Amino acid sequence: MGKGGNQGEGATERETPMPTFSWEEIQKHNLRTDKWLVIDRKVYNITKWSSRHPGGHRVIGHYAGEDATSQITEDFQALRKTAEDMNLFESNHLFFLLLLAHIIVMESIAWFTIFYFGNGWVPTVITAFVLATSQAQAGWLQHDYGHLSVFKKSTWNHVVHKFIIGHLKGASANWWNHRHFQHHAKPNIFHKDPDVNMLHVFVLGEWQPVEYGKKKLKYLPYNHQHEYFFLIGPPLLIPLYFQYQIIMTMIVRKDWVDLAWAISYYARFFITYIPFYGVLGAIIFLNFIRFLESHWFVWVTQMNHIVMEIDREPYRDWFSSQLAATCNVEQSFFNDWFSGHLNFQIEHHLFPTMPRHNFHKVAPLVKSLCAKYGIEYQEKPLLRALQDIIRSLKKSGELWLDAYLHK
């Protein structure tokens, strides 16, 4: 993580042989149409995918129609091939091992805090925040294995995924896969992306609030959704909705393997903390941790999507559709760690199986392709990204109210 984007928890990236050139060699052999990219003191010729049109990878205006779609698709495939040639789909196993280690360390610190200082209010609150942090980080780590971005063999990714999401978090790998893969296939598309199915609690984007308003649908006062979001959004998503949905899904679908993994989490938690709090106290303690984690999860996951275009499915190529539905948050050591590198949401959606520590390396290529076709590449500071969630909800609520009051 951090400035290099791949220095997570002290990990050093595994070096792999790549072609390197001195700047003098580049200048000597450079053609006017050639474009070069420097990453970690290594230089790559990216002309093979960026020079199909005059001007290389610079902005050359918008393309229209099927020819544009075909050209963007072709260029994106070339971009992916370039990323493969740069070994950006190669995982640094030490990076992910250290991420797992720092989660286990936090779990140990939490237990030791209660064991040594007792179950008073101060140690309890401190322990809850430590455990909520470990849960959030475990959530980002299971995401890596769920996307098969760590091991070359899918089987190993699936096994570790079940361990992390099941034993460390008490959730279901199959439940997560079912939801998350739909999201990646059709991000921000109504009736296809489960992440924008708000169960009539919120209206999103520009099309849905107008439709609700025209049909005089008022399940809640949506013009105030930017206010009640703080009461029922971040606080309740995980402890109330997700926790119930996950358990019911495993039982209804008879997913006994995932259920066994989840039971192992709850057994471990209650065996650890019932001696300090009793049964009822341990249940309350668990839900308080979920409450804290839910805030973290909701703000991070919504800052990249809810503020973008949310609509019915338009006809678009893969590249353009992902850029329309995702935005990035500026890179920093904290932002990388805090969001599990999902501050690089654009790169993650374009390359779902790429290890997250390589997102910062492929980002310049993505920016270049966006510039070539005049596609907006949105990147913003963390605080602004969080504020934009509320602005987006307020705007959608106002659209609903205007349509609702219009006769």
mmCIF file with all atom_site columns, N, CA, C and O in Angstrom, residues 17 112 118 151 171 185 211 224 240 261 284 312 315 319 321 371 402:
data_model
loop_
_atom_site.group_PDB
_atom_site.id
_atom_site.type_symbol
_atom_site.label_atom_id
_atom_site.label_alt_id
_atom_site.label_comp_id
_atom_site.label_asym_id
_atom_site.label_entity_id
_atom_site.label_seq_id
_atom_site.pdbx_PDB_ins_code
_atom_site.Cartn_x
_atom_site.Cartn_y
_atom_site.Cartn_z
_atom_site.occupancy
_atom_site.B_iso_or_equiv
_atom_site.pdbx_formal_charge
_atom_site.auth_seq_id
_atom_site.auth_comp_id
_atom_site.auth_asym_id
_atom_site.auth_atom_id
_atom_site.pdbx_PDB_model_num
ATOM 1  N N  . PRO A 1 17  ? 11.191  -10.717 -13.930 1.00 0.00 ? 17  PRO A N  1
ATOM 2  C CA . PRO A 1 17  ? 11.955  -10.166 -15.042 1.00 0.00 ? 17  PRO A CA 1
ATOM 3  C C  . PRO A 1 17  ? 11.065  -9.368  -15.988 1.00 0.00 ? 17  PRO A C  1
ATOM 4  O O  . PRO A 1 17  ? 10.043  -9.838  -16.443 1.00 0.00 ? 17  PRO A O  1
ATOM 5  N N  . PHE A 1 112 ? -6.587  -9.964  24.391  1.00 0.00 ? 112 PHE A N  1
ATOM 6  C CA . PHE A 1 112 ? -5.653  -9.628  25.472  1.00 0.00 ? 112 PHE A CA 1
ATOM 7  C C  . PHE A 1 112 ? -6.112  -8.382  26.233  1.00 0.00 ? 112 PHE A C  1
ATOM 8  O O  . PHE A 1 112 ? -5.940  -8.300  27.457  1.00 0.00 ? 112 PHE A O  1
ATOM 9  N N  . GLY A 1 118 ? -9.779  -6.255  31.929  1.00 0.00 ? 118 GLY A N  1
ATOM 10 C CA . GLY A 1 118 ? -11.120 -6.519  32.410  1.00 0.00 ? 118 GLY A CA 1
ATOM 11 C C  . GLY A 1 118 ? -12.184 -6.042  31.435  1.00 0.00 ? 118 GLY A C  1
ATOM 12 O O  . GLY A 1 118 ? -11.891 -5.509  30.365  1.00 0.00 ? 118 GLY A O  1
ATOM 13 N N  . PHE A 1 151 ? -4.120  -16.821 -5.734  1.00 0.00 ? 151 PHE A N  1
ATOM 14 C CA . PHE A 1 151 ? -3.462  -18.038 -6.225  1.00 0.00 ? 151 PHE A CA 1
ATOM 15 C C  . PHE A 1 151 ? -3.792  -18.279 -7.694  1.00 0.00 ? 151 PHE A C  1
ATOM 16 O O  . PHE A 1 151 ? -4.846  -17.864 -8.182  1.00 0.00 ? 151 PHE A O  1
ATOM 17 N N  . ALA A 1 171 ? -19.719 -15.383 7.635   1.00 0.00 ? 171 ALA A N  1
ATOM 18 C CA . ALA A 1 171 ? -20.592 -15.173 6.477   1.00 0.00 ? 171 ALA A CA 1
ATOM 19 C C  . ALA A 1 171 ? -20.452 -16.335 5.501   1.00 0.00 ? 171 ALA A C  1
ATOM 20 O O  . ALA A 1 171 ? -19.750 -17.309 5.770   1.00 0.00 ? 171 ALA A O  1
ATOM 21 N N  . ALA A 1 185 ? -20.932 -7.914  -13.193 1.00 0.00 ? 185 ALA A N  1
ATOM 22 C CA . ALA A 1 185 ? -21.413 -8.107  -14.556 1.00 0.00 ? 185 ALA A CA 1
ATOM 23 C C  . ALA A 1 185 ? -22.231 -6.908  -15.040 1.00 0.00 ? 185 ALA A C  1
ATOM 24 O O  . ALA A 1 185 ? -22.104 -6.490  -16.196 1.00 0.00 ? 185 ALA A O  1
ATOM 25 N N  . GLU A 1 211 ? -39.347 7.940   -11.851 1.00 0.00 ? 211 GLU A N  1
ATOM 26 C CA . GLU A 1 211 ? -40.354 6.901   -12.035 1.00 0.00 ? 211 GLU A CA 1
ATOM 27 C C  . GLU A 1 211 ? -41.213 6.736   -10.791 1.00 0.00 ? 211 GLU A C  1
ATOM 28 O O  . GLU A 1 211 ? -42.439 6.607   -10.882 1.00 0.00 ? 211 GLU A O  1
ATOM 29 N N  . HIS A 1 224 ? -36.134 13.319  2.080   1.00 0.00 ? 224 HIS A N  1
ATOM 30 C CA . HIS A 1 224 ? -35.329 13.379  3.304   1.00 0.00 ? 224 HIS A CA 1
ATOM 31 C C  . HIS A 1 224 ? -34.370 12.189  3.418   1.00 0.00 ? 224 HIS A C  1
ATOM 32 O O  . HIS A 1 224 ? -33.798 11.946  4.487   1.00 0.00 ? 224 HIS A O  1
ATOM 33 N N  . LEU A 1 240 ? -28.273 -5.959  10.838  1.00 0.00 ? 240 LEU A N  1
ATOM 34 C CA . LEU A 1 240 ? -29.686 -6.324  10.686  1.00 0.00 ? 240 LEU A CA 1
ATOM 35 C C  . LEU A 1 240 ? -29.928 -7.060  9.367   1.00 0.00 ? 240 LEU A C  1
ATOM 36 O O  . LEU A 1 240 ? -30.299 -8.239  9.361   1.00 0.00 ? 240 LEU A O  1
ATOM 37 N N  . TRP A 1 261 ? -18.796 -23.387 8.315   1.00 0.00 ? 261 TRP A N  1
ATOM 38 C CA . TRP A 1 261 ? -17.757 -22.371 8.470   1.00 0.00 ? 261 TRP A CA 1
ATOM 39 C C  . TRP A 1 261 ? -18.268 -21.207 9.315   1.00 0.00 ? 261 TRP A C  1
ATOM 40 O O  . TRP A 1 261 ? -17.545 -20.704 10.198  1.00 0.00 ? 261 TRP A O  1
ATOM 41 N N  . ILE A 1 284 ? -24.756 -8.944  22.673  1.00 0.00 ? 284 ILE A N  1
ATOM 42 C CA . ILE A 1 284 ? -24.799 -7.484  22.508  1.00 0.00 ? 284 ILE A CA 1
ATOM 43 C C  . ILE A 1 284 ? -23.447 -6.973  22.004  1.00 0.00 ? 284 ILE A C  1
ATOM 44 O O  . ILE A 1 284 ? -23.380 -6.121  21.109  1.00 0.00 ? 284 ILE A O  1
ATOM 45 N N  . ARG A 1 312 ? -31.312 2.043   -16.112 1.00 0.00 ? 312 ARG A N  1
ATOM 46 C CA . ARG A 1 312 ? -31.576 0.812   -16.836 1.00 0.00 ? 312 ARG A CA 1
ATOM 47 C C  . ARG A 1 312 ? -30.394 0.548   -17.760 1.00 0.00 ? 312 ARG A C  1
ATOM 48 O O  . ARG A 1 312 ? -29.531 1.392   -17.916 1.00 0.00 ? 312 ARG A O  1
ATOM 49 N N  . TYR A 1 315 ? -26.912 0.482   -24.095 1.00 0.00 ? 315 TYR A N  1
ATOM 50 C CA . TYR A 1 315 ? -25.995 -0.307  -24.925 1.00 0.00 ? 315 TYR A CA 1
ATOM 51 C C  . TYR A 1 315 ? -24.627 0.350   -24.864 1.00 0.00 ? 315 TYR A C  1
ATOM 52 O O  . TYR A 1 315 ? -24.428 1.471   -25.322 1.00 0.00 ? 315 TYR A O  1
ATOM 53 N N  . PHE A 1 319 ? -15.786 -1.603  -21.456 1.00 0.00 ? 319 PHE A N  1
ATOM 54 C CA . PHE A 1 319 ? -14.930 -0.571  -20.875 1.00 0.00 ? 319 PHE A CA 1
ATOM 55 C C  . PHE A 1 319 ? -15.748 0.650   -20.467 1.00 0.00 ? 319 PHE A C  1
ATOM 56 O O  . PHE A 1 319 ? -15.658 1.125   -19.334 1.00 0.00 ? 319 PHE A O  1
ATOM 57 N N  . SER A 1 321 ? -18.965 0.946   -19.948 1.00 0.00 ? 321 SER A N  1
ATOM 58 C CA . SER A 1 321 ? -19.975 0.672   -18.922 1.00 0.00 ? 321 SER A CA 1
ATOM 59 C C  . SER A 1 321 ? -19.369 0.652   -17.526 1.00 0.00 ? 321 SER A C  1
ATOM 60 O O  . SER A 1 321 ? -19.986 1.101   -16.564 1.00 0.00 ? 321 SER A O  1
ATOM 61 N N  . ALA A 1 371 ? -8.484  8.906   -21.936 1.00 0.00 ? 371 ALA A N  1
ATOM 62 C CA . ALA A 1 371 ? -8.184  10.174  -22.610 1.00 0.00 ? 371 ALA A CA 1
ATOM 63 C C  . ALA A 1 371 ? -8.319  10.038  -24.114 1.00 0.00 ? 371 ALA A C  1
ATOM 64 O O  . ALA A 1 371 ? -8.790  10.949  -24.800 1.00 0.00 ? 371 ALA A O  1
ATOM 65 N N  . ASP A 1 402 ? -40.006 16.464  -6.985  1.00 0.00 ? 402 ASP A N  1
ATOM 66 C CA . ASP A 1 402 ? -40.512 17.244  -8.137  1.00 0.00 ? 402 ASP A CA 1
ATOM 67 C C  . ASP A 1 402 ? -41.470 16.414  -8.983  1.00 0.00 ? 402 ASP A C  1
ATOM 68 O O  . ASP A 1 402 ? -42.530 16.912  -9.394  1.00 0.00 ? 402 ASP A O  1
#
